[in-house]
Every structure is written in C-alpha cells, then in structure tokens.
Short mmCIF file of C-alpha atoms and ligand atoms in Angstrom, two decimals:
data_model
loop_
_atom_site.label_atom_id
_atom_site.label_comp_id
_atom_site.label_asym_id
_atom_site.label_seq_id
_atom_site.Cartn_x
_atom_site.Cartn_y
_atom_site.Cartn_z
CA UNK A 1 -22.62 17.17 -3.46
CA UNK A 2 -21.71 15.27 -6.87
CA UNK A 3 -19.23 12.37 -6.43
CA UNK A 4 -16.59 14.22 -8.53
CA UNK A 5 -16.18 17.25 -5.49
CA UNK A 6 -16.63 14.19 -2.78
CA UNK A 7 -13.48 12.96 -4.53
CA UNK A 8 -11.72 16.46 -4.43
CA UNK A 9 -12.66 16.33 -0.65
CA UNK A 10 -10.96 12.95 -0.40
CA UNK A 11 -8.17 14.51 -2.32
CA UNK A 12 -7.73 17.76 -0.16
CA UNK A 13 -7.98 15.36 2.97
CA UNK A 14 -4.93 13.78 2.03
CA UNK A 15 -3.16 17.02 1.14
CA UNK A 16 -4.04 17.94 4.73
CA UNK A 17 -2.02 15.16 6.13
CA UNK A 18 0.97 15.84 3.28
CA UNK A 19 1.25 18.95 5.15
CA UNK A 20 2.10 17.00 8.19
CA UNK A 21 -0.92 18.18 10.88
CA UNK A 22 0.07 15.21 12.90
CA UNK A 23 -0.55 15.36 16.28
CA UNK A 24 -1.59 18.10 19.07
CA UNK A 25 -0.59 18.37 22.46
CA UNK A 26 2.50 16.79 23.23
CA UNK A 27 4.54 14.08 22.19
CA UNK A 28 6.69 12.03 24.24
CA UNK A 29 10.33 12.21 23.63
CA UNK A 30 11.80 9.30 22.17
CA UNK A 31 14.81 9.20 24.69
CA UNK A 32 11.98 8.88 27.73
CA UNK A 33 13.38 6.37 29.56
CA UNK A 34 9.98 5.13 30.77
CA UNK A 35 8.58 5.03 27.18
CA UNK A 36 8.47 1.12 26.72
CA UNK A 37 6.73 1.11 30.89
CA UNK A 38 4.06 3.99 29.04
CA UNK A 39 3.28 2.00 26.17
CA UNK A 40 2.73 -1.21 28.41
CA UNK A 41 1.02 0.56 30.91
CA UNK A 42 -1.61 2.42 28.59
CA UNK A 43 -2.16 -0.63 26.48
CA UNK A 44 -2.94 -2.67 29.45
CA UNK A 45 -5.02 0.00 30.12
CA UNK A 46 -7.21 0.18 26.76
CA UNK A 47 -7.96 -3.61 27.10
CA UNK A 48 -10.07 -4.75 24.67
CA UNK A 49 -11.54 -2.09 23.51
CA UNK A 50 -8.45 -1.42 21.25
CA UNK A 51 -6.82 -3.38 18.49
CA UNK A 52 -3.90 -2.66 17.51
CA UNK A 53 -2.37 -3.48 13.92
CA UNK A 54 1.12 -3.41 12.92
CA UNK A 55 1.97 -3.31 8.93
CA UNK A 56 5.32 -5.12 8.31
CA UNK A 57 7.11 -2.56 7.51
CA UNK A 58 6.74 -0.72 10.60
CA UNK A 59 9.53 -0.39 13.24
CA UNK A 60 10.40 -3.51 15.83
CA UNK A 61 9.33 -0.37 19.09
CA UNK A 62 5.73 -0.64 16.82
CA UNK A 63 5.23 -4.14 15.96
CA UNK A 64 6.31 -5.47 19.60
CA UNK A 65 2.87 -3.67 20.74
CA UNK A 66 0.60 -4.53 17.74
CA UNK A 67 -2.14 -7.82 17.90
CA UNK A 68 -1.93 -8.61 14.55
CA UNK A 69 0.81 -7.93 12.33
CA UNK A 70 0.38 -8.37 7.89
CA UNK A 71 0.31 -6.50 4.60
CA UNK A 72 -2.29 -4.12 4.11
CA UNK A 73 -5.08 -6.52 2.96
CA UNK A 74 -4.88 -8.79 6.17
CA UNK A 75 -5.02 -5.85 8.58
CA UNK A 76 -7.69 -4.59 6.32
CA UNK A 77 -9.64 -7.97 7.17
CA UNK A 78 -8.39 -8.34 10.40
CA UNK A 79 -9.94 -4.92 10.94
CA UNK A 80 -13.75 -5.95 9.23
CA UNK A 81 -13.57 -9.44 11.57
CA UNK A 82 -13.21 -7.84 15.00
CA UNK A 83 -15.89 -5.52 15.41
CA UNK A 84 -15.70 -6.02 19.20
CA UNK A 85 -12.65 -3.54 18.96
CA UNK A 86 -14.04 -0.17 19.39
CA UNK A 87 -10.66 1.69 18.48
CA UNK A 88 -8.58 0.49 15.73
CA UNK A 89 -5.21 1.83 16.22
CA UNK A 90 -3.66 1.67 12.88
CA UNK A 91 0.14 1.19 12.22
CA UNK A 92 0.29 1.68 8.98
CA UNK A 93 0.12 4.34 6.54
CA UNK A 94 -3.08 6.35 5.53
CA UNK A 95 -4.71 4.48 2.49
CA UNK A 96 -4.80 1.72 5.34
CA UNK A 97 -6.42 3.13 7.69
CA UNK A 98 -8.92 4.01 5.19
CA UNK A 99 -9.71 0.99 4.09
CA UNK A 100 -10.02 -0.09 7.98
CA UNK A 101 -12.70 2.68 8.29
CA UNK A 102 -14.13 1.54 5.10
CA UNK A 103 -14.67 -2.05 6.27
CA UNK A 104 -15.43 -1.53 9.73
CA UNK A 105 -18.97 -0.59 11.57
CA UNK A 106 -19.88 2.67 12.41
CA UNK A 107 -19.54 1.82 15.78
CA UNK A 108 -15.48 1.48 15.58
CA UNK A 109 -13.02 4.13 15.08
CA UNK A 110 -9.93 4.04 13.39
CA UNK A 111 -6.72 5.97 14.45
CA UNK A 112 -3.81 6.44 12.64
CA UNK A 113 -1.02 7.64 15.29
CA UNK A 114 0.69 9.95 12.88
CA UNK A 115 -1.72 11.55 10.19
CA UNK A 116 1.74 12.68 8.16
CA UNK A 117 2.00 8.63 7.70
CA UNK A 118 0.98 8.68 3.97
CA UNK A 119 2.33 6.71 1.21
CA UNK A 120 3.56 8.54 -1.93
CA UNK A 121 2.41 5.62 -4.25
CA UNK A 122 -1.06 6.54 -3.43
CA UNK A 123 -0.44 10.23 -3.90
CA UNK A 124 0.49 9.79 -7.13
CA UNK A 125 -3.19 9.84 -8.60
CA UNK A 126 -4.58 12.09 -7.45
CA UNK A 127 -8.84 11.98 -8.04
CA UNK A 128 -9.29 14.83 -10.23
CA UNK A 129 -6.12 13.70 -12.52
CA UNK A 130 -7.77 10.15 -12.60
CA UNK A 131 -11.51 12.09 -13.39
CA UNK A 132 -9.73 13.89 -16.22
CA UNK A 133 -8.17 10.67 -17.74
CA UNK A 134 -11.60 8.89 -17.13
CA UNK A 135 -13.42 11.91 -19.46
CA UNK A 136 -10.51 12.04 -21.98
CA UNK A 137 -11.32 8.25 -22.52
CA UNK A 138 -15.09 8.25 -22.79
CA UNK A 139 -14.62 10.97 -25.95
CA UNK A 140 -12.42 8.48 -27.06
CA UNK A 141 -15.17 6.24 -27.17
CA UNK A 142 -13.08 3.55 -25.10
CA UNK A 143 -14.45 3.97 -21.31
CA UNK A 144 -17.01 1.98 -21.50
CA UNK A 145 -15.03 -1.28 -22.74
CA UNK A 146 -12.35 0.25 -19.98
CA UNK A 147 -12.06 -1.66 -16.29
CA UNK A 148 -10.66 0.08 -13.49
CA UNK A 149 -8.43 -1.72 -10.99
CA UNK A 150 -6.79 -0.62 -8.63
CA UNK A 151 -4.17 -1.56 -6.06
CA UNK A 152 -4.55 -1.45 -2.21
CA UNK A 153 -2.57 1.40 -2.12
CA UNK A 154 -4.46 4.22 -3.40
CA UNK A 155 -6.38 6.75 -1.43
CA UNK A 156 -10.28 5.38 -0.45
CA UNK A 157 -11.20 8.67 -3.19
CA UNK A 158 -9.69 6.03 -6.24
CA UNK A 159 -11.30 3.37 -4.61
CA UNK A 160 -14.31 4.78 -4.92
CA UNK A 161 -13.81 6.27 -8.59
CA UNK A 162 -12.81 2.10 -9.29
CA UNK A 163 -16.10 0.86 -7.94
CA UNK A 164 -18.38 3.87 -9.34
CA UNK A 165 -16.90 2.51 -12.53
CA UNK A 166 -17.20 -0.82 -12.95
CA UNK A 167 -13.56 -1.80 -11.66
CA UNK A 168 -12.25 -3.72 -8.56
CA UNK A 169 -9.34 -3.65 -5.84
CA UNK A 170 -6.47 -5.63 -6.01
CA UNK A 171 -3.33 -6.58 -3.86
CA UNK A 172 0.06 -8.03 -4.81
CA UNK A 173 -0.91 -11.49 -4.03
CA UNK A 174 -4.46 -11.06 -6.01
CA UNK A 175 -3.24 -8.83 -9.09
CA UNK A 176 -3.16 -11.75 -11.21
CA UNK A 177 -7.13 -12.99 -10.88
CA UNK A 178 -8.38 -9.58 -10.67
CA UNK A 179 -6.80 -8.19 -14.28
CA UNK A 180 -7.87 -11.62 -15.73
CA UNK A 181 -11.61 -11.27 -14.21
CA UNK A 182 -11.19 -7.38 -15.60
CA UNK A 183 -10.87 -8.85 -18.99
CA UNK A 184 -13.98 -11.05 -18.60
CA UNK A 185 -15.57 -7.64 -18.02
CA UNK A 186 -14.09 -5.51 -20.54
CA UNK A 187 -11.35 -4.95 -23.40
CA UNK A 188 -8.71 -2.90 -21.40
CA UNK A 189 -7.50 -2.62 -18.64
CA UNK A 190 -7.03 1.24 -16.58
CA UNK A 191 -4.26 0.09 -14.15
CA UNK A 192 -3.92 2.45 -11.21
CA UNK A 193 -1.50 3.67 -9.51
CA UNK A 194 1.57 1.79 -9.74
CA UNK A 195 2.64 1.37 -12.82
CA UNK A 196 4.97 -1.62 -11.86
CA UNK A 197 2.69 -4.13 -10.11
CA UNK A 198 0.26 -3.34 -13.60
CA UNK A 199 2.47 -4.14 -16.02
CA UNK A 200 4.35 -7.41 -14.29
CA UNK A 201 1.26 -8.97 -13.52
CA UNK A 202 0.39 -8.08 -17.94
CA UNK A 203 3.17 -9.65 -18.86
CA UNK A 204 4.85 -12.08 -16.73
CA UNK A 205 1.53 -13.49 -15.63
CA UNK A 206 -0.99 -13.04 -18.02
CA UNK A 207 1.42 -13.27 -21.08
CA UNK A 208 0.92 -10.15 -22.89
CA UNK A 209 3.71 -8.01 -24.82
CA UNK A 210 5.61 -5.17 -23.25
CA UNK A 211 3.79 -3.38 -26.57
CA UNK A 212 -0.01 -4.16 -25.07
CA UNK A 213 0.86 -1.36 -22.01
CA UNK A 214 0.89 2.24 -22.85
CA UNK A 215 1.85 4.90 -19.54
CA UNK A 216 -0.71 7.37 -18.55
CA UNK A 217 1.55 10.73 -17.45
CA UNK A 218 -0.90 12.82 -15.65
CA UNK A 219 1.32 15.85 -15.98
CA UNK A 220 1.43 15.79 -20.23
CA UNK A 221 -1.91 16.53 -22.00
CA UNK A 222 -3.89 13.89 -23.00
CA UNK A 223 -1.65 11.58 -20.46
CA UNK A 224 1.41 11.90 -22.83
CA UNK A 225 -0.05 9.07 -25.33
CA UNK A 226 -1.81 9.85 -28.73
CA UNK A 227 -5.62 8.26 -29.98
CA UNK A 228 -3.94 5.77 -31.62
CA UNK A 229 -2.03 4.41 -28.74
CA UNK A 230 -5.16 4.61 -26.46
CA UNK A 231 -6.95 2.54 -28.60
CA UNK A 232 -4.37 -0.31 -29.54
CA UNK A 233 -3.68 -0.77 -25.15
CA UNK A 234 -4.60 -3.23 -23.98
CA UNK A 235 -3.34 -2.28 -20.42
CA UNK A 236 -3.13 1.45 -19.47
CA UNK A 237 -0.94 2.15 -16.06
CA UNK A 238 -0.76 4.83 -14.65
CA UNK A 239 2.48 6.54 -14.19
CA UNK A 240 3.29 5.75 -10.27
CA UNK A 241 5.25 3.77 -8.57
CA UNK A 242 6.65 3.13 -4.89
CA UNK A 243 9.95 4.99 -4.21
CA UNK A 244 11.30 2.80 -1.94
CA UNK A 245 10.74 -0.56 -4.34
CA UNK A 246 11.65 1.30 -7.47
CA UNK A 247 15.11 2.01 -5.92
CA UNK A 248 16.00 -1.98 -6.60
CA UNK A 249 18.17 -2.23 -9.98
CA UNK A 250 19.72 -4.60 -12.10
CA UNK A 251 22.88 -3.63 -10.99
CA UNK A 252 21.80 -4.41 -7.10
CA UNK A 253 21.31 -8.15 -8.74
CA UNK A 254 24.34 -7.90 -11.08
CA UNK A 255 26.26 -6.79 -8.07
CA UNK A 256 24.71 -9.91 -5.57
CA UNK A 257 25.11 -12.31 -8.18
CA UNK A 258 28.80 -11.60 -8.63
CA UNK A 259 29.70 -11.67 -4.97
CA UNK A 260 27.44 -14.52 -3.69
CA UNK A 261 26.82 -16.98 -6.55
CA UNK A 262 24.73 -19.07 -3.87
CA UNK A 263 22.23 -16.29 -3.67
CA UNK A 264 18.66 -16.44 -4.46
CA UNK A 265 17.20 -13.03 -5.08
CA UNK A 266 13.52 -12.19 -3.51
CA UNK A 267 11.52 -9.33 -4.97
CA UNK A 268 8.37 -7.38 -4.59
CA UNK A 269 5.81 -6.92 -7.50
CA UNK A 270 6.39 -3.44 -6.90
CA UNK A 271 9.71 -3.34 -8.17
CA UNK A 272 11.00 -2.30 -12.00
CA UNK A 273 10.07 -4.74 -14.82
CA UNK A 274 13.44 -5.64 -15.42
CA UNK A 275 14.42 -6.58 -11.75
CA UNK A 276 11.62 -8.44 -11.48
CA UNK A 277 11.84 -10.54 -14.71
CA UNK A 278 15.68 -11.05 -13.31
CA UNK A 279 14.57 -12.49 -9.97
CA UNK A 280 14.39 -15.90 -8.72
CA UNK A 281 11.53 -15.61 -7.02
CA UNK A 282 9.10 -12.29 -6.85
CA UNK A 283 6.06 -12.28 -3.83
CA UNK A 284 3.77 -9.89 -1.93
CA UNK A 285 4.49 -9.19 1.21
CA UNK A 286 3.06 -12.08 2.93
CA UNK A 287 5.17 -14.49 0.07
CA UNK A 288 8.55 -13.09 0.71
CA UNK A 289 7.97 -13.91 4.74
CA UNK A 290 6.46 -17.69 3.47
CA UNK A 291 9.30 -17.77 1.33
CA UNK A 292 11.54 -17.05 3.54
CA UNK A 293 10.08 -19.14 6.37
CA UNK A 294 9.83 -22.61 4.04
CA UNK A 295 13.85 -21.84 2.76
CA UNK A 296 16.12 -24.37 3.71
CA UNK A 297 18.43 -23.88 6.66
CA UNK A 298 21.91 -22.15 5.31
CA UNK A 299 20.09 -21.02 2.03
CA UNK A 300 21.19 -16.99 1.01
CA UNK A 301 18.74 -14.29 0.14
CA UNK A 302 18.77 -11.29 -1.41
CA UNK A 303 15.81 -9.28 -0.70
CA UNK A 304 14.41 -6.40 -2.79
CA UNK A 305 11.37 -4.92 -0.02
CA UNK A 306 11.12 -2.48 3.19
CA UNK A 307 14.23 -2.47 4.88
CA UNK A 308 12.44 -3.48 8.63
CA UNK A 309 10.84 -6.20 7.47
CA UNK A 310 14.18 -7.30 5.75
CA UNK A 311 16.10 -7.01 8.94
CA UNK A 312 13.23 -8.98 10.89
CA UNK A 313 13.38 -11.71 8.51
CA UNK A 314 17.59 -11.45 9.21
CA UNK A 315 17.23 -11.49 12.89
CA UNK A 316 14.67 -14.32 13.01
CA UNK A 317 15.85 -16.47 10.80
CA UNK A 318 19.36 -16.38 12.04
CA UNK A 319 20.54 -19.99 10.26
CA UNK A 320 19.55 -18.41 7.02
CA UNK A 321 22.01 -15.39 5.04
CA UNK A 322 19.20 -12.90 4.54
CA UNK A 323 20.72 -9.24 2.93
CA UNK A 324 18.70 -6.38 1.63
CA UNK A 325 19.07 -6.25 -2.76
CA UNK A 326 20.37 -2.38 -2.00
CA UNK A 327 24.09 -1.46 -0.81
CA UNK A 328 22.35 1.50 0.41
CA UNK A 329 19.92 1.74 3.40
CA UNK A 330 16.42 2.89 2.73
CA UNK A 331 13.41 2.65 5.03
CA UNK A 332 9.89 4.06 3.68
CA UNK A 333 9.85 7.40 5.12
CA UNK A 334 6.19 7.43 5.79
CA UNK A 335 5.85 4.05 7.48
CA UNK A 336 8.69 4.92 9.23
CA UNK A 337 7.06 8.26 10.88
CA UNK A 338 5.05 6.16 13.42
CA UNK A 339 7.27 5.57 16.08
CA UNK A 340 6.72 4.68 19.72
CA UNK A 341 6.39 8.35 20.99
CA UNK A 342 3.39 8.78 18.53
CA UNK A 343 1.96 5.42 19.56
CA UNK A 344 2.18 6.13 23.36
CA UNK A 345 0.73 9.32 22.76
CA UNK A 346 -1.83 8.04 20.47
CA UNK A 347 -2.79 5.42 23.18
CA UNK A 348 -2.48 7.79 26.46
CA UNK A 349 -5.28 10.59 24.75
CA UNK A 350 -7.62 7.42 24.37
CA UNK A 351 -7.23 6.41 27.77
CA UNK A 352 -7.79 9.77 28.78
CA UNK A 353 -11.43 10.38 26.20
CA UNK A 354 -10.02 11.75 23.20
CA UNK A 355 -10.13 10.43 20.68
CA UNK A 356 -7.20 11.76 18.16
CA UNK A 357 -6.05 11.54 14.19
CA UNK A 358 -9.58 9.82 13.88
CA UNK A 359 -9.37 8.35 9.94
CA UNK A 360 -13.42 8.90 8.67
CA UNK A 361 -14.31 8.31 4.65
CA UNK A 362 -17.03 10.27 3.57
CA UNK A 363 -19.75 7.98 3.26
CA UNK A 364 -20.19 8.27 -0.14
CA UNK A 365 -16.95 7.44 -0.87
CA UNK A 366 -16.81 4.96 1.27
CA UNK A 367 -20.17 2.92 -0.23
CA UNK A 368 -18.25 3.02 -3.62
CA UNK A 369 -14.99 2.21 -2.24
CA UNK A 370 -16.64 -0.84 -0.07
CA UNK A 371 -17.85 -1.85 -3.78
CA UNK A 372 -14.47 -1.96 -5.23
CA UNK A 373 -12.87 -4.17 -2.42
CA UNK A 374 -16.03 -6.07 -2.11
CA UNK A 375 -15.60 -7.03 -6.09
CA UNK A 376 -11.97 -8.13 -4.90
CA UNK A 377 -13.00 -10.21 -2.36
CA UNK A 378 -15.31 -12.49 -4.50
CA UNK A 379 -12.79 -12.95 -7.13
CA UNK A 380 -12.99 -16.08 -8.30
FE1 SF4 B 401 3.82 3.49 -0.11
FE2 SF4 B 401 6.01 2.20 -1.00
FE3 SF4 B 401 5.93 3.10 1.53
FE4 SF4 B 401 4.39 1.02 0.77
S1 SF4 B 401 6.64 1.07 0.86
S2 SF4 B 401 3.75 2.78 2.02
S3 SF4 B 401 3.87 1.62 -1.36
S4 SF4 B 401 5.89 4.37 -0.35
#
C-alpha cells in the first residue's frame, strides 16, 4: 500500500472516531453513587500493569485517578519511559494517544477511554489536503527548500507526512528551536496545523515580519495564495487553529486591564497574534503552571488556557487571584468527553480481558511519525 492511501487510512480512522463510536456495552451512569468506590476498586485492581495519564486539561473526577499528570509531550515521554506498563490508559485526546502508541513497545497497549475524544486542531489538516499542498509546492519548484514541522497536535498520519519529508515535531515549549533548526535545513518553513503557535513563534521569537507568513486555506484552490506569494514566504501556516484558545480577544485583556490594573495576563502560544503580543507573559502548558507556581503570594492573573486547568491553578493556589481571560465559560469539548463513567468503564473491561478503544498506528505511519518526534527530541 503506498504511504499516500496509509495516510487516507490514518485519515478515515479519525473520521471514525468524529462519528463518535465510543464505547460498547455499557457505561456507568454518572450519578452512580458508588462510581468513585468503582474507580478505586478496579484501579487497585489493574496494579501495575496499567498507567494511567491525565492531560491537564482533563476533569478533577479524571486527574484524581491518573499517575502522571502533563501536556501532551510529557505524557508522550512518560508513556516511552515505562514500558513495564502493559496498558496505557490515556486521558487525553486522540493525537495523544497516538503518539503514546507511537513511542511505546509493541508489547504495551494504549487505550483511550472515549474514542470521540479528538481534538479539532488536529482535524483541521487533514492528510490528503496536506498531500495536495505538498504536490502544488513541488511544481512550484519550492518543496524541496520547504521543511515540514509540525505541532504535537496533529493526527500520527501528519506526523508521518512531516518525517517522510524532511520535517520535525514540535511543542509549545520547543516551537522556537525547532523552526530555527528548520531553517538550518531549508528556506521555508510549511507550518502545520495551527496557524497561531506558527506564526508567534516567526515573529515574536525569531524576529521575522508579519509579511514573511502567508495562510495556506485548504478549502480555496491553490491554498487561497498566488505563485508569487508562495515563493516570497518565508513561513507558510496552515489555516488551523484551537477553538477553545482562539476564543481569547483583545477585548478579554482590554476588559481585565480596566477592572484589575494589578493584573498580569498569562497566555497560551495557541492564542491570536494580537493577544499574545498584548500579554505579559505567554507559556505552554507546563509554563503557565511554573508561572503560576513561582508568582508571588497576592499577585493577580489573568489566564488565557483550558478552563480546568485554570480553575486547578485557582483552587490550589488559593493566596494568589487566578481568573480565566474569558467572561464566558468554555471547556474543550473533546477533552472534556472523558469523564469518570468512561474511565471506570474503560478500567472494569480490562480487569475483566478486554481490551477496549485500543489506539494502534499503522506501522508505517508510525516508523515515519517516530522519525518526526525523534528529530524533535534531538533538537539542539
Ligand atoms: Fe485540541 Fe484545543 Fe482541545 Fe487542545 S484545547 S485538545 S488543541 S481543541
């Protein structure tokens, strides 16, 4: 099978969990009174042959059951350095619980409690759109001075099409080093998918001009962008971005600012150009928690990420004034779909021999994909 219909497999796997397959047989009900004595019971049960690993934006009835909690890169890692754990329960959304599989032994298996737990970010490039870009730009001539990266969150299919090509992985803390290695590599930069992380880490860390990034639509012909643009990028993004970070505005800051002077506003990579060149202080993941941690006692925050890890950070760090950036709630619908009833029953068919919502890459993929993230791991 040629790499380009592996990557329409990978593609038409993830449409199968869009379509919300998530779980057979049945589910406890969330208003079980014995649900937290199930969960404790059938994790003390599973020993250690399971892992569990809790993203931080998952819900408090998640995270109080996972070993290891972190972005998506340290449960990725956590996953490779424990390959006594036969079953990887994943907390998380899909793309990570590919990379788990990715970066795991054969002898592991990686579950993801809720296969409708995808991330629309990812699902924004889809591999035959990216394929179709790719071909437009080697009859342009420009592929070949062209490097690939792409961020964590992507399906394992544009992981794969980044390390086939030449390209690397990158996270939010590690954007920075891996576009600056990609120019040591190439003349341009193919920036995939979120369009935001690409072009803040272009110009507010690597100093280029708002000019040097052109936006790949996948839906317009020839990505919306004529020859002459193409050629005179320097950074092409792709056009995605994560719905619940592009909500953030600069009226959210406008609006903080006015109320509570005293406030320092904390934002994700992820979020709009502007609101991130009008933040005090912009982090991954992991940073806003370190950020948050290291604050002085009685210090205010503003925080543009996931709403649950924003509460967290309010209700453990209870001498500090931590708010969320938006006046309106809004949780990541995805992340938020595995909840304690699909853990319990996740955990209960494993004690009982099946093994359910199983996340396998195709091996082929997967040795491309393991190329990509391999790249990003010896960054310099
Ligand atoms: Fe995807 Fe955004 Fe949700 Fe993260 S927060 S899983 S990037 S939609």
């Amino acid at each position: 099978m040629a790499l380009t219909d592996l990557l329409l497999l990978g593609r038409e796997r993830d449409l199968t969990s869009e379509r919300g397959v998530s779980c057979e047989g049945e589910l406890p009900p969330a208003s079980d009174p014995e649900l937290v004595e199930r969960a404790q019971k059938a994790r003390a049960q599973l020993g250690s042959r399971a892992m569990i690993l809790g993203h931080h934006y998952q819900r408090d009835e998640v995270i109080n059951f996972a070993d290891i909690t972190g972005d998506s890169f340290k449960l990725a890692q956590a996953a490779a350095d424990n390959p006594e754990a036969e079953l990887i329960i994943f907390c998380g959304v899909h793309f990570m619980a590919e990379s788990a599989d990715i970066l795991t032994g054969p002898h592991q298996k990686v579950i993801l409690p809720d296969l409708a737990a995808g991330c629309s970010m990812a699902d924004m490039a889809a591999a035959h759109q990216v394929q179709s870009a790719w071909e437009h730009f080697s009859k342009l001539g420009i592929a070949a001075r062209t490097i690939p990266i792409t961020y964590m969150n992507s399906s394992a299919a544009i992981k794969s099409f980044t390390g086939e090509h030449g390209g690397a992985v990158c996270t939010s803390s590690n954007a920075e080093r891996a576009m600056s290695w990609a120019f040591t590599q190439g003349e341009k930069i193919f920036f995939l998918p979120d369009q935001h992380l690409g072009r803040n880490t272009a110009v507010l860390k690597l100093g280029l001009s708002l000019n040097d990034c052109v936006v790949w639509n996948p839906w317009k012909p020839q990505g919306g962008l004529t020859d002459e643009e193409l050629l005179a990028a320097k950074v092409i993004l792709w056009r995605g971005h994560c719905s619940v970070h592009g909500r953030f505005s600069i009226e959210n800051i406008t609006d903080v600012r006015t109320k509570l002077p005293e406030a320092k506003i904390l934002v994700h990579p992820e979020c709009k150009h502007e609101v991130v060149a009008e933040a005090d202080v912009v982090g991954s993941t992991e940073a806003i928690i370190r950020t948050i941690e290291q604050s002085p006692v009685g210090s205010t925050w503003a925080i543009g990420t996931e709403l649950n890890l924003v509460q967290r950070l309010a209700n453990t760090y209870t001498d500090r004034n931590i708010l969320f950036l938006d006046k309106t709630v809004c949780y990541c619908s995805t992340m938020n779909r595995i909840d304690l009833p699909h853990l319990v029953w996740a955990m209960e068919n494993l004690n009982q021999g099946r093994v359910i919502n199983q996340i396998e890459v195709d091996s082929r993929v997967a040795s491309f994909a393991r190329v990509a993230l391999e790249r990003m791991l010896a960054l310099p």
